[in-house]
Short mmCIF file of C-alpha atoms and ligand atoms in Angstrom, two decimals:
data_model
loop_
_atom_site.label_atom_id
_atom_site.label_comp_id
_atom_site.label_asym_id
_atom_site.label_seq_id
_atom_site.Cartn_x
_atom_site.Cartn_y
_atom_site.Cartn_z
CA UNK A 126 0.00 0.00 0.00
CA UNK A 127 1.23 3.48 -0.82
CA UNK A 128 2.08 5.71 2.10
CA UNK A 129 -0.01 8.82 2.65
CA UNK A 130 1.69 12.08 1.85
CA UNK A 131 2.45 14.75 4.43
CA UNK A 132 3.54 18.30 3.61
CA UNK A 133 4.47 21.20 5.84
CA UNK A 134 6.79 24.18 5.94
CA UNK A 135 8.22 27.01 8.00
CA UNK A 136 9.28 30.45 6.82
CA UNK A 137 12.99 31.25 7.13
CA UNK A 138 12.30 34.65 8.57
CA UNK A 139 14.78 34.33 11.43
CA UNK A 140 14.62 33.02 14.96
CA UNK A 141 12.32 30.07 15.33
CA UNK A 142 10.20 30.16 18.48
CA UNK A 143 9.20 27.30 20.74
CA UNK A 144 5.71 27.97 19.33
CA UNK A 145 6.94 26.86 15.89
CA UNK A 146 8.59 23.88 17.52
CA UNK A 147 5.68 22.72 19.68
CA UNK A 148 2.94 23.58 17.19
CA UNK A 149 4.66 22.17 14.13
CA UNK A 150 8.19 20.72 13.86
CA UNK A 151 8.01 18.54 16.96
CA UNK A 152 4.97 16.79 15.50
CA UNK A 153 6.65 16.22 12.16
CA UNK A 154 9.32 13.92 13.57
CA UNK A 155 7.14 10.91 14.35
CA UNK A 156 5.23 11.20 11.08
CA UNK A 157 8.42 10.38 9.18
CA UNK A 158 8.21 6.64 9.89
CA UNK A 159 4.62 6.23 8.85
CA UNK A 160 4.20 8.63 5.93
CA UNK A 161 5.96 9.98 2.89
CA UNK A 162 6.85 13.43 4.23
CA UNK A 163 7.82 16.64 2.45
CA UNK A 164 9.19 19.38 4.69
CA UNK A 165 9.99 22.68 3.03
CA UNK A 166 11.75 25.89 3.94
CA UNK A 167 9.33 28.36 2.41
CA UNK A 168 11.54 31.21 1.27
CA UNK A 169 9.04 32.42 -1.36
CA UNK A 170 6.62 33.06 1.47
CA UNK A 171 9.27 34.86 3.53
CA UNK A 172 9.76 37.65 0.98
CA UNK A 173 6.17 38.84 1.39
CA UNK A 174 7.70 40.96 4.14
CA UNK A 175 10.95 42.83 3.40
CA UNK A 176 14.06 40.70 3.99
CA UNK A 177 17.72 41.65 3.96
CA UNK A 178 19.10 39.28 1.26
CA UNK A 179 22.15 38.15 3.20
CA UNK A 180 20.04 37.51 6.28
CA UNK A 181 17.55 35.51 4.26
CA UNK A 182 20.38 33.31 2.97
CA UNK A 183 21.66 32.79 6.51
CA UNK A 184 18.20 32.17 7.96
CA UNK A 185 17.44 29.60 5.26
CA UNK A 186 20.52 27.50 6.08
CA UNK A 187 19.90 28.04 9.78
CA UNK A 188 16.42 26.66 9.44
CA UNK A 189 17.71 23.66 7.53
CA UNK A 190 20.19 23.00 10.34
CA UNK A 191 17.38 23.37 12.90
CA UNK A 192 15.20 20.94 10.96
CA UNK A 193 18.04 18.42 11.11
CA UNK A 194 18.81 19.14 14.74
CA UNK A 195 15.16 18.59 15.69
CA UNK A 196 15.27 15.16 14.09
CA UNK A 197 14.07 15.57 10.52
CA UNK A 198 15.95 12.93 8.62
CA UNK A 199 16.77 13.34 4.91
CA UNK A 200 16.97 9.54 4.66
CA UNK A 201 13.30 9.35 5.55
CA UNK A 202 11.80 12.64 4.38
CA UNK A 203 12.18 15.03 1.49
CA UNK A 204 13.64 18.24 2.88
CA UNK A 205 13.95 21.12 0.44
CA UNK A 206 13.97 24.84 -0.17
CA UNK A 207 10.76 26.09 -1.80
CA UNK A 208 12.43 28.38 -4.38
CA UNK A 209 14.40 25.37 -5.69
CA UNK A 210 11.18 23.92 -7.05
CA UNK A 211 9.81 26.37 -9.66
CA UNK A 212 6.53 24.45 -9.87
CA UNK A 213 5.41 26.15 -6.64
CA UNK A 214 5.35 29.56 -8.29
CA UNK A 215 3.91 28.15 -11.51
CA UNK A 216 0.99 26.36 -9.88
CA UNK A 217 0.34 29.45 -7.77
CA UNK A 218 -0.36 31.39 -10.95
CA UNK A 219 -2.91 28.89 -12.17
CA UNK A 220 -4.59 28.70 -8.75
CA UNK A 221 -4.69 32.51 -8.58
CA UNK A 222 -7.06 32.43 -11.53
CA UNK A 223 -9.61 30.33 -9.64
CA UNK A 224 -9.29 32.15 -6.30
CA UNK A 225 -11.87 34.76 -5.34
CA UNK A 226 -10.67 38.12 -4.08
CA UNK A 227 -13.37 38.04 -1.40
CA UNK A 228 -12.06 34.80 0.03
CA UNK A 229 -8.51 36.16 0.27
CA UNK A 230 -9.62 39.40 1.87
CA UNK A 231 -11.31 37.41 4.66
CA UNK A 232 -8.04 35.72 5.70
CA UNK A 233 -7.30 36.63 9.33
CA UNK A 234 -3.56 36.63 8.80
CA UNK A 235 -3.86 39.02 5.87
CA UNK A 236 -6.13 41.32 7.83
CA UNK A 237 -3.69 41.35 10.75
CA UNK A 238 -0.66 41.87 8.57
CA UNK A 239 -2.29 44.66 6.60
CA UNK A 240 -3.20 46.39 9.83
CA UNK A 241 0.41 46.19 11.01
CA UNK A 242 2.25 46.99 7.78
CA UNK A 243 0.24 49.62 5.97
CA UNK A 244 3.23 50.89 4.03
CA UNK A 245 4.12 47.47 2.61
CA UNK A 246 0.77 46.09 1.63
CA UNK A 247 2.07 44.17 -1.37
CA UNK A 248 0.12 41.78 -3.59
CA UNK A 249 2.26 38.88 -2.34
CA UNK A 250 0.82 39.24 1.15
CA UNK A 251 -2.65 39.04 -0.35
CA UNK A 252 -2.04 35.92 -2.44
CA UNK A 253 0.19 34.28 0.16
CA UNK A 254 -2.42 31.57 0.97
CA UNK A 255 -2.61 30.64 -2.74
CA UNK A 256 1.12 29.91 -2.76
CA UNK A 257 0.57 27.83 0.35
CA UNK A 258 -2.21 25.91 -1.41
CA UNK A 259 0.15 25.27 -4.34
CA UNK A 260 2.81 23.94 -1.92
CA UNK A 261 0.37 21.44 -0.54
CA UNK A 262 -1.48 20.40 -3.69
CA UNK A 263 1.62 19.80 -5.83
CA UNK A 264 2.54 16.72 -3.79
CA UNK A 265 -0.96 15.19 -3.62
CA UNK A 266 -0.76 15.79 0.10
CA UNK A 267 -3.28 14.18 2.42
CA UNK A 268 -2.11 15.50 5.79
CA UNK A 269 -0.75 18.91 6.76
CA UNK A 270 0.64 19.14 10.31
CA UNK A 271 0.45 22.79 11.39
CA UNK A 272 -0.42 25.06 14.30
CA UNK A 273 -3.92 26.42 14.79
CA UNK A 274 -3.12 29.73 13.04
CA UNK A 275 -2.84 27.99 9.66
CA UNK A 276 -6.29 26.38 9.75
CA UNK A 277 -7.98 29.03 7.62
CA UNK A 278 -5.25 28.77 4.98
CA UNK A 279 -5.79 25.03 4.89
CA UNK A 280 -9.50 25.57 4.26
CA UNK A 281 -8.56 27.62 1.22
CA UNK A 282 -6.25 24.86 -0.05
CA UNK A 283 -9.14 22.41 0.27
CA UNK A 284 -11.53 24.76 -1.52
CA UNK A 285 -9.12 25.33 -4.39
CA UNK A 286 -8.46 21.61 -4.80
CA UNK A 287 -12.20 20.94 -4.99
CA UNK A 288 -12.86 23.88 -7.29
CA UNK A 289 -10.14 22.81 -9.73
CA UNK A 290 -11.25 19.16 -9.61
CA UNK A 291 -14.84 20.18 -10.35
CA UNK A 292 -14.00 22.62 -13.09
CA UNK A 293 -11.61 20.32 -14.95
CA UNK A 294 -11.49 16.74 -13.65
CA UNK A 295 -10.08 15.05 -10.53
CA UNK A 296 -6.47 16.24 -10.26
CA UNK A 297 -5.67 17.05 -6.64
CA UNK A 298 -6.08 15.15 -3.39
CA UNK A 299 -8.07 17.24 -0.93
CA UNK A 300 -5.75 17.74 2.09
CA UNK A 301 -6.70 17.51 5.78
CA UNK A 302 -5.15 19.64 8.50
CA UNK A 303 -3.40 17.77 11.31
CA UNK A 304 -3.64 20.04 14.33
CA UNK A 305 -2.83 18.66 17.77
CA UNK A 306 -5.23 19.61 20.54
CA UNK A 307 -2.55 20.69 22.97
CA UNK A 308 0.23 23.04 21.96
CA UNK A 309 -1.38 24.05 18.67
CA UNK A 310 -1.42 27.63 19.89
CA UNK A 311 1.42 28.65 22.17
CA UNK A 312 0.79 32.14 23.45
CA UNK A 313 3.04 35.14 24.07
CA UNK A 314 4.66 35.08 27.52
CA UNK A 315 3.86 38.77 27.83
CA UNK A 316 0.30 38.66 26.55
CA UNK A 317 -1.36 35.25 26.89
CA UNK A 318 -4.20 36.39 24.64
CA UNK A 319 -2.02 36.68 21.57
CA UNK A 320 0.01 34.07 19.75
CA UNK A 321 3.72 33.67 20.48
CA UNK A 322 5.43 35.13 17.45
CA UNK A 323 8.96 35.99 16.41
CA UNK A 324 7.71 39.30 15.06
CA UNK A 325 6.66 40.42 18.57
CA UNK A 326 8.34 43.75 19.41
CA UNK A 327 8.90 42.62 22.98
CA UNK A 328 11.47 39.84 23.00
CA UNK A 329 10.28 38.70 26.41
CA UNK A 330 7.12 37.50 24.67
CA UNK A 331 8.84 34.60 22.94
CA UNK A 332 11.51 31.97 23.51
CA UNK A 333 13.66 31.03 20.56
CA UNK A 334 14.81 27.46 19.97
CA UNK A 335 18.38 28.77 20.03
CA UNK A 336 17.99 31.00 23.13
CA UNK A 337 20.72 30.67 25.78
CA UNK A 338 19.70 29.15 29.15
CA UNK A 339 19.94 32.50 30.92
CA UNK A 340 17.63 34.16 28.43
CA UNK A 341 15.13 31.32 28.85
CA UNK A 342 15.22 31.66 32.67
CA UNK A 343 14.78 35.41 32.45
CA UNK A 344 11.88 35.29 29.99
CA UNK A 345 9.99 32.63 31.91
CA UNK A 346 10.55 34.46 35.20
CA UNK A 347 8.98 37.57 33.66
CA UNK A 348 6.07 35.70 32.06
CA UNK A 349 2.73 37.32 32.81
CA UNK A 350 0.51 35.28 35.15
CA UNK A 351 -2.32 36.33 37.49
CA UNK A 352 -3.06 36.91 41.15
CA UNK A 353 -5.02 33.69 41.73
CA UNK A 354 -1.92 31.83 42.84
CA UNK A 355 -2.91 28.29 41.81
CA UNK A 356 -1.36 26.14 39.08
CA UNK A 357 -4.58 25.11 37.36
CA UNK A 358 -5.29 24.57 33.67
CA UNK A 359 -8.28 26.76 32.82
CA UNK A 360 -9.40 29.76 30.79
CA UNK A 361 -9.47 32.12 33.77
CA UNK A 362 -5.68 31.79 34.00
CA UNK A 363 -4.48 32.03 30.43
CA UNK A 364 -0.87 32.79 31.39
CA UNK A 365 -0.60 29.73 33.61
CA UNK A 366 -2.48 27.61 31.07
CA UNK A 367 0.11 28.53 28.45
CA UNK A 368 3.02 27.75 30.78
CA UNK A 369 1.47 24.36 31.60
CA UNK A 370 1.16 23.65 27.87
CA UNK A 371 4.83 24.46 27.38
CA UNK A 372 5.80 22.34 30.38
CA UNK A 373 3.76 19.42 29.05
CA UNK A 374 5.19 19.69 25.53
CA UNK A 375 8.79 19.59 26.74
CA UNK A 376 8.46 17.08 29.59
CA UNK A 377 5.92 14.72 28.04
CA UNK A 378 3.95 14.88 31.33
CA UNK A 379 0.19 15.18 31.11
CA UNK A 380 -1.66 18.32 32.20
CA UNK A 381 -3.10 16.46 35.24
CA UNK A 382 0.33 15.23 36.31
CA UNK A 383 1.61 18.78 36.23
CA UNK A 384 -1.39 20.19 38.11
CA UNK A 385 -1.01 17.53 40.81
CA UNK A 386 2.72 18.00 41.16
CA UNK A 387 2.33 21.74 41.68
CA UNK A 388 -0.69 21.76 43.99
CA UNK A 389 -0.02 24.36 46.68
CA UNK A 390 3.30 25.36 45.09
CA UNK A 391 3.92 29.03 44.24
CA UNK A 392 4.35 30.47 40.75
CA UNK A 393 8.01 31.26 41.44
CA UNK A 394 9.00 27.64 41.95
CA UNK A 395 6.83 26.47 39.05
CA UNK A 396 8.51 28.95 36.73
CA UNK A 397 12.00 27.92 37.90
CA UNK A 398 11.22 24.28 37.16
CA UNK A 399 9.62 25.12 33.83
CA UNK A 400 12.74 27.03 32.76
CA UNK A 401 14.89 23.99 33.50
CA UNK A 402 12.48 21.69 31.61
CA UNK A 403 12.65 23.94 28.56
CA UNK A 404 16.44 24.34 28.77
CA UNK A 405 16.88 20.59 29.04
CA UNK A 406 14.46 19.95 26.17
CA UNK A 407 16.24 22.37 23.88
CA UNK A 408 19.79 21.36 24.85
CA UNK A 409 20.17 18.38 22.49
CA UNK A 410 18.69 20.41 19.64
CA UNK A 411 21.06 23.33 20.26
CA UNK A 412 24.03 21.00 20.51
CA UNK A 413 23.21 19.24 17.26
CA UNK A 414 22.49 22.55 15.55
CA UNK A 415 25.98 23.81 16.42
CA UNK A 416 27.52 20.70 14.89
CA UNK A 417 25.51 20.87 11.69
CA UNK A 418 25.50 24.59 10.93
CA UNK A 419 29.20 24.62 10.12
CA UNK A 420 28.97 21.61 7.88
CA UNK A 421 28.02 23.46 4.72
CA UNK A 422 28.72 20.44 2.50
CA UNK A 423 26.22 18.35 4.40
CA UNK A 424 23.57 21.08 4.28
CA UNK A 425 24.09 21.54 0.56
CA UNK A 426 23.80 17.82 -0.05
CA UNK A 427 20.52 17.70 1.87
CA UNK A 428 18.87 20.57 0.03
CA UNK A 429 20.13 19.50 -3.39
CA UNK A 430 18.90 15.94 -3.05
CA UNK A 431 15.65 17.17 -1.54
CA UNK A 432 15.04 19.53 -4.44
CA UNK A 433 15.69 16.79 -6.97
CA UNK A 434 13.03 14.53 -5.49
CA UNK A 435 10.59 17.39 -4.88
CA UNK A 436 10.98 18.68 -8.44
CA UNK A 437 10.26 15.26 -9.85
CA UNK A 438 7.02 14.83 -7.92
CA UNK A 439 5.86 18.45 -8.23
CA UNK A 440 6.41 18.50 -12.00
CA UNK A 441 4.25 15.42 -12.43
CA UNK A 442 1.31 17.29 -10.91
CA UNK A 443 2.10 20.52 -12.73
CA UNK A 444 2.17 18.75 -16.10
CA UNK A 445 -1.31 17.38 -15.46
CA UNK A 446 -2.57 20.81 -14.46
CA UNK A 447 -1.10 22.53 -17.53
CA UNK A 448 -2.62 19.90 -19.79
CA UNK A 449 -6.06 20.24 -18.20
CA UNK A 450 -6.18 24.01 -18.48
CA UNK A 451 -5.30 23.77 -22.16
CA UNK A 452 -1.62 24.70 -22.43
CA UNK A 453 0.37 23.16 -25.31
CA UNK A 454 2.87 20.63 -24.00
CA UNK A 455 6.38 22.10 -23.70
P1 LIG B 298 5.13 30.00 10.05
O1 LIG B 298 6.49 30.02 9.48
O2 LIG B 298 4.53 31.25 10.55
O3 LIG B 298 5.05 28.95 11.22
C1 LIG B 298 5.50 27.61 11.06
C2 LIG B 298 4.62 26.64 11.82
O4 LIG B 298 4.60 26.99 13.21
C3 LIG B 298 3.26 27.08 13.67
N1 LIG B 298 3.21 28.12 14.71
C4 LIG B 298 2.71 27.92 15.94
N2 LIG B 298 2.17 26.85 16.53
C5 LIG B 298 1.75 26.99 17.81
N3 LIG B 298 1.88 28.14 18.52
C6 LIG B 298 2.42 29.24 17.97
N4 LIG B 298 2.55 30.35 18.67
C7 LIG B 298 2.87 29.15 16.62
N5 LIG B 298 3.46 30.04 15.77
C8 LIG B 298 3.65 29.39 14.62
C9 LIG B 298 2.46 27.45 12.44
O5 LIG B 298 1.11 27.10 12.60
C10 LIG B 298 3.16 26.68 11.37
O6 LIG B 298 2.67 25.35 11.32
N6 LIG B 298 2.20 29.74 6.03
C11 LIG B 298 3.01 28.95 6.92
C12 LIG B 298 4.13 28.23 6.24
C13 LIG B 298 3.70 27.42 5.08
C14 LIG B 298 3.06 26.15 5.13
C15 LIG B 298 2.88 25.77 3.77
C16 LIG B 298 2.64 25.34 6.16
C17 LIG B 298 3.87 27.73 3.77
N7 LIG B 298 3.39 26.75 2.98
C18 LIG B 298 2.26 24.59 3.44
C19 LIG B 298 2.01 24.14 5.81
C20 LIG B 298 1.83 23.78 4.48
C21 LIG B 298 3.62 29.89 7.96
O7 LIG B 298 3.73 31.05 7.78
O8 LIG B 298 4.13 29.29 9.04
#
């Protein structure tokens, strides 16, 4: 039996947070044994906000090293850089022609980004979810492991697959999101009502995968909590709820185990322990990252081989699409 196909990606826009790790990458590791997985570094997406070219190059290789350090294995999965597979941009164009403006203007992420960056409201930001749909549909993906914030984009990918299949003939698999219940939305340490994000102006709001132990201790110590004083997982205590989620993700302990362990214990002690749990969880990743990042030959081998395989599969789908819309074969 053929293995189901999994696709996901992260933007190389610098500094990956533990939100990216818990909500996405951490869940990708186990999928590698069961499915045929494609994990991309989505640099075409990254340029929808201004990037310094040399930083983008560095961040792309950094992200590849982080993928490896987290346990993505090029022997098992196809790991590649999005811009190395031209079919992504080509399919995006075709999908653009069946995407309604109204649907794109209802995308929460677009609305948020356009509120924040009025002076750079480029067309790429608007059609960003169409590129994401192309990423997914090119590989006949069935499962897309992402954090909660990508759910709406996934709906669009499903809609476009169905619309194309209906208008022409069955061409794309209709993908399903794979969103874990816990950890799918890690919140800012400074404002537990908004998502943890690397674009937060306040660096105390997020922890980066590559943060030093002292920075992790400091940020967790300053994390916003409440005056209730109990370690309980509930919506009245969003700060504590978020910290329990982080604790659970890194320790593997269940929410109940954590609540029981910290019954009657103060926030100070809980935060100290949490910091150590996070530091310990990130240590092997940071260590491996430092080994890999200087091995440019290895990194190059991984992304070249990944691109070769990805191009082969993506072009198969693109050829079908071009034929169906009526383009003369090249
Ligand atoms: P990006 O780069 O913003 O984030 C990468 C992944 O991390 C998840 N994530 C979070 N999960 C939990 N809590 C958080 N605070 C948090 N912040 C981020 C995201 O949900 C995502 O899974 N558009 C995508 C990248 C992309 C993609 C794709 C994903 C492009 N093409 C195709 C899947 C399939 C993005 O910007 O993710």
